Amino acid sequence: MSTKTPSTLEKVLNAGHLAVTSECGPPRGSDPEVIKKKAEMIRDHVDAINITDNQTSVTRMCSLAACIQLKLMGVEPVLQMVTRDRNRIALQSDILGAASFDIHNILCLSGDHQSFGDCSQGQNVHDLDSMQLIQTVRHMRDEGKFLGGDELKRPPQMFVGAAANPFADPFEIRVPRLAKKVAAGVEFIQTQCIFNLEKFEEWMKGVRDRGLDEKVHILAGITPFKSAGMARFMQKRVPGMDIPDHVVKRMSDTPKDKQAAEGITIAVESIQQLKECKGVHGFHVMAIEWEEKVPEIVERSGLHPRPAV
Amino acid sequence: MIVADRKPVEEIMDMVKDASSVLILGCNECVTVCEAGGKKEVAVLASTLRMSFLNQGKEVRVDERTLERQCDREYLEEVRDVADRYDAVVSLACGVGVQFMAETYPRLPVYPGVNTCFLGVTEERGLWTERCQACGQCILGQTAGICPISRCAKRLLNGPCGGSTKGKCEINPELPCAWQLIIDRLNALDRMEDYEKLMPVKDWTTDRAGGPRKVVREDVQS
């Protein structure tokens, strides 16, 4: 895969290194220090940091502004953008705004449904879906044109990503769905948190059988459990999550004061195992409000120091 | 058909509380089928209002009529001779009927007696579900006859989101995932390859986004 943008993440991946990304959720307020503090904890252990876009449909500081904060710190952001809240005018406008700050990575998502968030009575937009957003960014970047066909000055130079959930139903279309995103022009994928490694490997086999791993960089999603309670909650309550009973049991069988450490160990073991999985080109560590543990996970997984590219 | 649901009687009472004569006007079409606004519901609402007014010690005349349709001018004309006898009309038709009634009788206060919900079907008696959002540009040919615009909570055009679990939608474990239904049907039709065709960015100008819509048929206008 040839490098098309100034993105460090793209360079790391195309140089054949295992990439490491992580994510920071912006605050429910306007204090920039919150995002800076989180980014400071992990900046030396990752190639880029995703900023979530009103995740779980709860209103937060906008992803674009938080990405600019990272950029001002000299940290590479991945702008997460959901199609739930903006129509094609606003999406293209925000892409240009991000490009004006030389934000070089974007993750195209549809977004959680608003009924889960703090504005459950609100309207959603979904003028585009995530695949169409991928196409939109590629069109703006590669053709230098707006969706409407007009030329745009100084096209965005963005490495285009999307999410994949190997565990959602129906399983049989999980590989075709990735193929569809690849056809739409996606260049990197960050997956849903992986706890069922067997099922993930089954999905990856399907991905390899179709040669999709040659066309898109797949970053495996890793989330450490803080506690057995968190494992049980995610297993039962989070849609599209696949957490095998033996993983929950392993957390529950651990004494309470050692559960956090066990969660980290499970994450590290998963990375070690997935490093051997052909087609996995890196890891996306989603340590939900537990950013301080990212360096330990990255170091123990042998992914530190990060390569200079 | 257009599916509507009954409004709470308290809400209707509040709308007509100052009237001394009220006409409850039903519709024989969709709202009759979904048991929200036909002759039977007109009778039930009228007697409920009469009792409520009586309990409040008010003398209010409450009359009942049910038209063949309220979305056609000729049927609305059937109440022309009596319309000016009422202080208020409670229309149990869908929002279309309420508006057309109001437009036809500009000086008559017309109130909605039902909440108009969606275009749907009768799954079984007492259960109606949405099937169409009247976007004006039908894509059912590409989606195995199942509409993701009306049946997917995110109206996704290119496949299920990551929240689809055991064939159900992430927002409600009882709601079928529209894309699961599409995939199952594509499978049954041996047309799975259709799934991988990218659905382009949709033209929503034929939807609400294009403003109020109209259909002109010059061939039937003469």
Coordinates of C-alpha atoms in Angstrom, one line a residue, chain A residues 88 110-113 115-116 124-132 135-136 147 165 168-170 172-174 176-177 179-180 183-184 192 210 239-240, chain B residues 153-167 170-172 177 179-180 183-184 187 192 194-204:
Chain A
R88 CA -23.3 16.3 4.2
S110 CA -22.3 6.1 11.7
G111 CA -22.4 6.6 15.5
D112 CA -24.3 5.1 18.4
H113 CA -28.1 5.8 18.3
S115 CA -31.5 7.0 22.4
F116 CA -28.5 5.9 24.5
N124 CA -30.7 12.0 14.2
V125 CA -29.5 13.0 10.8
H126 CA -27.8 10.0 8.9
D127 CA -27.8 11.9 5.6
L128 CA -24.9 9.7 4.8
D129 CA -23.8 6.4 6.2
S130 CA -20.3 5.5 7.3
M131 CA -19.5 4.0 3.8
Q132 CA -20.7 7.1 2.1
Q135 CA -16.4 7.8 -0.2
T136 CA -16.9 11.5 0.5
L147 CA -19.8 16.0 -3.2
N165 CA -17.1 -5.2 14.3
A168 CA -21.9 -8.2 15.4
D169 CA -24.7 -10.1 13.7
P170 CA -25.2 -11.4 11.1
E172 CA -21.8 -14.1 7.6
I173 CA -21.7 -10.6 6.3
R174 CA -19.0 -9.3 8.5
P176 CA -18.4 -8.8 2.9
R177 CA -19.1 -5.7 5.0
A179 CA -15.0 -5.7 1.5
K180 CA -17.7 -3.1 1.0
A183 CA -14.5 -0.8 -2.1
A184 CA -15.7 2.5 -0.7
Q192 CA -14.4 -3.5 18.0
R210 CA -10.5 -12.5 0.1
P239 CA -24.6 -4.0 22.0
G240 CA -22.4 -5.8 19.5
Chain B
A153 CA -33.0 3.2 13.5
K154 CA -30.1 4.9 11.7
R155 CA -31.6 4.4 8.2
L156 CA -28.3 2.9 7.1
L157 CA -28.2 2.1 3.4
N158 CA -25.1 -0.1 3.2
G159 CA -25.5 -2.7 5.9
P160 CA -26.0 -3.2 9.6
C161 CA -24.2 -1.1 12.2
G162 CA -22.0 -2.7 14.8
G163 CA -24.8 -2.9 17.3
S164 CA -26.9 -5.7 15.7
T165 CA -27.1 -8.5 18.2
K166 CA -28.9 -11.8 17.6
G167 CA -30.8 -10.3 14.8
E170 CA -29.3 -2.2 19.4
I171 CA -32.0 0.3 20.5
N172 CA -34.6 -2.4 21.3
C177 CA -32.5 -5.5 12.7
W179 CA -30.3 -5.4 7.8
Q180 CA -30.6 -8.9 9.3
I183 CA -29.5 -10.4 4.6
D184 CA -31.8 -13.3 5.4
N187 CA -29.8 -15.4 1.2
M192 CA -26.1 -12.4 -1.5
D194 CA -26.3 -7.8 -4.1
Y195 CA -25.2 -6.9 -0.6
E196 CA -21.8 -5.9 -1.8
K197 CA -23.1 -3.3 -4.3
L198 CA -22.4 0.1 -2.7
M199 CA -25.5 2.1 -2.3
P200 CA -24.5 5.7 -3.4
V201 CA -25.1 8.8 -1.5
K202 CA -28.8 9.2 -1.5
D203 CA -30.7 12.1 -3.1
W204 CA -33.0 13.2 -0.4

